[in-house]
């Protein structure tokens, strides 16, 4: 595991558990103790690497009997998945979140590798080349939403 940071190691650990089961329930402090890190590091990993865009649903309960539950998202069909993703995109989206959505579509066989690369090229910072980050995120969201809608109607 040389060359990996603690976040990568924690992510790999949780994904290994999720490969054996569709859901994992953890206590933040116990996992932090296991990896000899602060509990906020566990929050960081969960908040950045186990998002709905990447195909995970996270629930948490605070307090003494608190837990963090991570589940792999299983959507009923491609149309449901596309509708969910369109809702997640909203009015603006970062390049990183766009990448996560495109990766999810590819992993779920909703799009081919070529399609994924075309979407990423069309929505990249280099392609949009705007000096205004907010305007760029809004334009990226419109492009991505349009492409997702096209995929949705193509499958009906």
PDB file of C-alpha atoms in Angstrom:
ATOM      1  CA  UNK A   1       0.000   0.000   0.000  1.00  0.00           C
ATOM      2  CA  UNK A   2       3.003   2.207  -0.358  1.00  0.00           C
ATOM      3  CA  UNK A   3       2.153   5.496  -2.029  1.00  0.00           C
ATOM      4  CA  UNK A   4      -1.436   5.493  -0.796  1.00  0.00           C
ATOM      5  CA  UNK A   5      -2.648   8.117   1.624  1.00  0.00           C
ATOM      6  CA  UNK A   6      -4.867   7.318   4.591  1.00  0.00           C
ATOM      7  CA  UNK A   7      -8.008   8.387   2.700  1.00  0.00           C
ATOM      8  CA  UNK A   8      -7.271   5.866  -0.071  1.00  0.00           C
ATOM      9  CA  UNK A   9      -6.709   3.115   2.491  1.00  0.00           C
ATOM     10  CA  UNK A  10      -9.951   3.875   4.361  1.00  0.00           C
ATOM     11  CA  UNK A  11     -11.877   4.016   1.070  1.00  0.00           C
ATOM     12  CA  UNK A  12     -10.418   0.655  -0.019  1.00  0.00           C
ATOM     13  CA  UNK A  13     -11.317  -0.875   3.364  1.00  0.00           C
ATOM     14  CA  UNK A  14     -14.944   0.277   3.150  1.00  0.00           C
ATOM     15  CA  UNK A  15     -15.275  -0.790  -0.490  1.00  0.00           C
ATOM     16  CA  UNK A  16     -13.902  -4.217   0.374  1.00  0.00           C
ATOM     17  CA  UNK A  17     -16.648  -4.620   2.964  1.00  0.00           C
ATOM     18  CA  UNK A  18     -19.214  -3.352   0.438  1.00  0.00           C
ATOM     19  CA  UNK A  19     -18.052  -5.971  -2.078  1.00  0.00           C
ATOM     20  CA  UNK A  20     -19.101  -8.635   0.405  1.00  0.00           C
ATOM     21  CA  UNK A  21     -22.375  -6.942   1.323  1.00  0.00           C
ATOM     22  CA  UNK A  22     -24.490  -4.188  -0.237  1.00  0.00           C
ATOM     23  CA  UNK A  23     -24.454  -2.253   3.030  1.00  0.00           C
ATOM     24  CA  UNK A  24     -21.947  -1.410   5.736  1.00  0.00           C
ATOM     25  CA  UNK A  25     -22.714   0.143   9.092  1.00  0.00           C
ATOM     26  CA  UNK A  26     -19.800   1.637  10.983  1.00  0.00           C
ATOM     27  CA  UNK A  27     -19.029   3.713  14.025  1.00  0.00           C
ATOM     28  CA  UNK A  28     -16.836   6.623  13.054  1.00  0.00           C
ATOM     29  CA  UNK A  29     -14.704   6.454  16.189  1.00  0.00           C
ATOM     30  CA  UNK A  30     -14.065   2.705  15.802  1.00  0.00           C
ATOM     31  CA  UNK A  31     -12.868   3.059  12.212  1.00  0.00           C
ATOM     32  CA  UNK A  32     -10.734   6.057  13.161  1.00  0.00           C
ATOM     33  CA  UNK A  33      -9.154   3.997  15.929  1.00  0.00           C
ATOM     34  CA  UNK A  34      -8.552   1.110  13.518  1.00  0.00           C
ATOM     35  CA  UNK A  35      -6.614   3.390  11.161  1.00  0.00           C
ATOM     36  CA  UNK A  36      -5.067   5.539  13.879  1.00  0.00           C
ATOM     37  CA  UNK A  37      -6.558   8.758  12.543  1.00  0.00           C
ATOM     38  CA  UNK A  38      -8.998  11.418  13.692  1.00  0.00           C
ATOM     39  CA  UNK A  39     -12.738  10.775  13.250  1.00  0.00           C
ATOM     40  CA  UNK A  40     -13.017  13.786  10.929  1.00  0.00           C
ATOM     41  CA  UNK A  41     -10.815  11.866   8.465  1.00  0.00           C
ATOM     42  CA  UNK A  42     -13.532   9.210   8.276  1.00  0.00           C
ATOM     43  CA  UNK A  43     -16.097  11.957   7.591  1.00  0.00           C
ATOM     44  CA  UNK A  44     -13.900  13.339   4.822  1.00  0.00           C
ATOM     45  CA  UNK A  45     -13.610   9.958   3.103  1.00  0.00           C
ATOM     46  CA  UNK A  46     -17.328   9.288   3.327  1.00  0.00           C
ATOM     47  CA  UNK A  47     -18.334  12.785   2.192  1.00  0.00           C
ATOM     48  CA  UNK A  48     -15.994  12.824  -0.803  1.00  0.00           C
ATOM     49  CA  UNK A  49     -15.815   9.211  -1.952  1.00  0.00           C
ATOM     50  CA  UNK A  50     -19.183   7.706  -1.092  1.00  0.00           C
ATOM     51  CA  UNK A  51     -21.554  10.123  -2.798  1.00  0.00           C
ATOM     52  CA  UNK A  52     -24.782   9.470  -4.659  1.00  0.00           C
ATOM     53  CA  UNK A  53     -22.971  10.468  -7.856  1.00  0.00           C
ATOM     54  CA  UNK A  54     -20.633   7.536  -7.275  1.00  0.00           C
ATOM     55  CA  UNK A  55     -23.504   5.166  -6.532  1.00  0.00           C
ATOM     56  CA  UNK A  56     -23.681   5.251  -2.724  1.00  0.00           C
ATOM     57  CA  UNK A  57     -26.331   6.323  -0.251  1.00  0.00           C
ATOM     58  CA  UNK A  58     -25.058   7.476   3.139  1.00  0.00           C
ATOM     59  CA  UNK A  59     -27.183   7.755   6.258  1.00  0.00           C
ATOM     60  CA  UNK A  60     -26.007   8.687   9.712  1.00  0.00           C
ATOM     61  CA  UNK A  61     -27.328   8.842  13.224  1.00  0.00           C
ATOM     62  CA  UNK A  62     -25.541  10.902  15.834  1.00  0.00           C
ATOM     63  CA  UNK A  63     -25.274  10.242  19.523  1.00  0.00           C
ATOM     64  CA  UNK A  64     -24.221   7.370  21.734  1.00  0.00           C
ATOM     65  CA  UNK A  65     -25.759   4.660  19.571  1.00  0.00           C
ATOM     66  CA  UNK A  66     -24.867   6.537  16.422  1.00  0.00           C
ATOM     67  CA  UNK A  67     -23.677   4.980  13.197  1.00  0.00           C
ATOM     68  CA  UNK A  68     -22.858   5.718   9.595  1.00  0.00           C
ATOM     69  CA  UNK A  69     -24.537   3.435   7.075  1.00  0.00           C
ATOM     70  CA  UNK A  70     -23.245   3.222   3.497  1.00  0.00           C
ATOM     71  CA  UNK A  71     -25.256   1.397   0.845  1.00  0.00           C
ATOM     72  CA  UNK A  72     -24.639   0.736  -2.807  1.00  0.00           C
ATOM     73  CA  UNK A  73     -27.444   2.379  -4.750  1.00  0.00           C
ATOM     74  CA  UNK A  74     -29.508  -0.021  -6.804  1.00  0.00           C
ATOM     75  CA  UNK A  75     -31.830   1.890  -9.087  1.00  0.00           C
ATOM     76  CA  UNK A  76     -34.682   0.074 -10.793  1.00  0.00           C
ATOM     77  CA  UNK A  77     -33.664   0.843 -14.352  1.00  0.00           C
ATOM     78  CA  UNK A  78     -31.628   3.228 -16.475  1.00  0.00           C
ATOM     79  CA  UNK A  79     -34.471   5.733 -16.697  1.00  0.00           C
ATOM     80  CA  UNK A  80     -34.748   5.983 -12.910  1.00  0.00           C
ATOM     81  CA  UNK A  81     -30.992   6.380 -12.659  1.00  0.00           C
ATOM     82  CA  UNK A  82     -30.964   9.109 -15.307  1.00  0.00           C
ATOM     83  CA  UNK A  83     -33.842  10.962 -13.622  1.00  0.00           C
ATOM     84  CA  UNK A  84     -31.978  10.808 -10.301  1.00  0.00           C
ATOM     85  CA  UNK A  85     -28.759  12.060 -11.867  1.00  0.00           C
ATOM     86  CA  UNK A  86     -30.549  14.918 -13.639  1.00  0.00           C
ATOM     87  CA  UNK A  87     -31.957  15.978 -10.268  1.00  0.00           C
ATOM     88  CA  UNK A  88     -28.488  15.843  -8.730  1.00  0.00           C
ATOM     89  CA  UNK A  89     -26.916  18.003 -11.423  1.00  0.00           C
ATOM     90  CA  UNK A  90     -29.144  20.952 -10.606  1.00  0.00           C
ATOM     91  CA  UNK A  91     -28.234  24.418 -11.927  1.00  0.00           C
ATOM     92  CA  UNK A  92     -24.475  24.047 -11.627  1.00  0.00           C
ATOM     93  CA  UNK A  93     -21.958  21.237 -11.271  1.00  0.00           C
ATOM     94  CA  UNK A  94     -18.217  20.957 -10.807  1.00  0.00           C
ATOM     95  CA  UNK A  95     -15.946  19.124 -13.195  1.00  0.00           C
ATOM     96  CA  UNK A  96     -15.156  16.600 -10.428  1.00  0.00           C
ATOM     97  CA  UNK A  97     -18.842  15.808  -9.807  1.00  0.00           C
ATOM     98  CA  UNK A  98     -19.384  15.518 -13.556  1.00  0.00           C
ATOM     99  CA  UNK A  99     -16.574  12.969 -13.706  1.00  0.00           C
ATOM    100  CA  UNK A 100     -18.171  10.985 -10.871  1.00  0.00           C
ATOM    101  CA  UNK A 101     -21.544  10.912 -12.656  1.00  0.00           C
ATOM    102  CA  UNK A 102     -19.994   9.863 -15.965  1.00  0.00           C
ATOM    103  CA  UNK A 103     -17.998   7.127 -14.202  1.00  0.00           C
ATOM    104  CA  UNK A 104     -21.202   5.835 -12.590  1.00  0.00           C
ATOM    105  CA  UNK A 105     -22.976   5.768 -15.957  1.00  0.00           C
ATOM    106  CA  UNK A 106     -20.073   3.870 -17.493  1.00  0.00           C
ATOM    107  CA  UNK A 107     -19.785   1.391 -14.607  1.00  0.00           C
ATOM    108  CA  UNK A 108     -23.527   0.688 -14.840  1.00  0.00           C
ATOM    109  CA  UNK A 109     -23.222   0.124 -18.611  1.00  0.00           C
ATOM    110  CA  UNK A 110     -25.598   3.017 -19.331  1.00  0.00           C
ATOM    111  CA  UNK A 111     -22.985   4.500 -21.687  1.00  0.00           C
ATOM    112  CA  UNK A 112     -19.981   3.196 -23.622  1.00  0.00           C
ATOM    113  CA  UNK A 113     -16.402   4.322 -23.003  1.00  0.00           C
ATOM    114  CA  UNK A 114     -16.497   6.491 -26.147  1.00  0.00           C
ATOM    115  CA  UNK A 115     -19.657   8.264 -24.927  1.00  0.00           C
ATOM    116  CA  UNK A 116     -18.095   8.837 -21.515  1.00  0.00           C
ATOM    117  CA  UNK A 117     -15.008  10.389 -23.068  1.00  0.00           C
ATOM    118  CA  UNK A 118     -17.119  12.634 -25.316  1.00  0.00           C
ATOM    119  CA  UNK A 119     -19.186  13.866 -22.358  1.00  0.00           C
ATOM    120  CA  UNK A 120     -16.051  14.582 -20.340  1.00  0.00           C
ATOM    121  CA  UNK A 121     -14.462  16.410 -23.270  1.00  0.00           C
ATOM    122  CA  UNK A 122     -17.592  18.526 -23.832  1.00  0.00           C
ATOM    123  CA  UNK A 123     -17.837  19.517 -20.168  1.00  0.00           C
ATOM    124  CA  UNK A 124     -14.165  19.987 -19.325  1.00  0.00           C
ATOM    125  CA  UNK A 125     -12.704  23.210 -17.980  1.00  0.00           C
ATOM    126  CA  UNK A 126     -10.459  23.416 -21.053  1.00  0.00           C
ATOM    127  CA  UNK A 127     -13.414  23.163 -23.445  1.00  0.00           C
ATOM    128  CA  UNK A 128     -15.652  25.620 -21.636  1.00  0.00           C
ATOM    129  CA  UNK A 129     -12.704  27.994 -21.054  1.00  0.00           C
ATOM    130  CA  UNK A 130     -14.612  30.637 -19.095  1.00  0.00           C
ATOM    131  CA  UNK A 131     -13.007  33.013 -16.621  1.00  0.00           C
ATOM    132  CA  UNK A 132     -16.112  32.883 -14.436  1.00  0.00           C
ATOM    133  CA  UNK A 133     -16.202  29.570 -12.475  1.00  0.00           C
ATOM    134  CA  UNK A 134     -19.870  29.941 -11.553  1.00  0.00           C
ATOM    135  CA  UNK A 135     -20.879  30.557 -15.152  1.00  0.00           C
ATOM    136  CA  UNK A 136     -18.733  27.592 -16.203  1.00  0.00           C
ATOM    137  CA  UNK A 137     -20.454  25.337 -13.633  1.00  0.00           C
ATOM    138  CA  UNK A 138     -23.870  26.509 -14.862  1.00  0.00           C
ATOM    139  CA  UNK A 139     -22.978  25.857 -18.501  1.00  0.00           C
ATOM    140  CA  UNK A 140     -21.551  22.431 -17.600  1.00  0.00           C
ATOM    141  CA  UNK A 141     -24.813  21.598 -15.787  1.00  0.00           C
ATOM    142  CA  UNK A 142     -26.909  22.583 -18.816  1.00  0.00           C
ATOM    143  CA  UNK A 143     -24.751  20.495 -21.148  1.00  0.00           C
ATOM    144  CA  UNK A 144     -24.766  17.482 -18.826  1.00  0.00           C
ATOM    145  CA  UNK A 145     -28.502  17.717 -18.198  1.00  0.00           C
ATOM    146  CA  UNK A 146     -29.145  17.892 -21.932  1.00  0.00           C
ATOM    147  CA  UNK A 147     -26.988  14.819 -22.533  1.00  0.00           C
ATOM    148  CA  UNK A 148     -28.664  12.901 -19.695  1.00  0.00           C
ATOM    149  CA  UNK A 149     -32.106  13.817 -21.046  1.00  0.00           C
ATOM    150  CA  UNK A 150     -31.041  12.606 -24.470  1.00  0.00           C
ATOM    151  CA  UNK A 151     -29.958   9.286 -22.961  1.00  0.00           C
ATOM    152  CA  UNK A 152     -33.230   9.045 -21.044  1.00  0.00           C
ATOM    153  CA  UNK A 153     -35.428   9.525 -24.094  1.00  0.00           C
ATOM    154  CA  UNK A 154     -33.219   7.342 -26.273  1.00  0.00           C
ATOM    155  CA  UNK A 155     -33.924   4.413 -23.936  1.00  0.00           C
ATOM    156  CA  UNK A 156     -37.721   4.766 -23.896  1.00  0.00           C
TER     157      UNK A 156
END
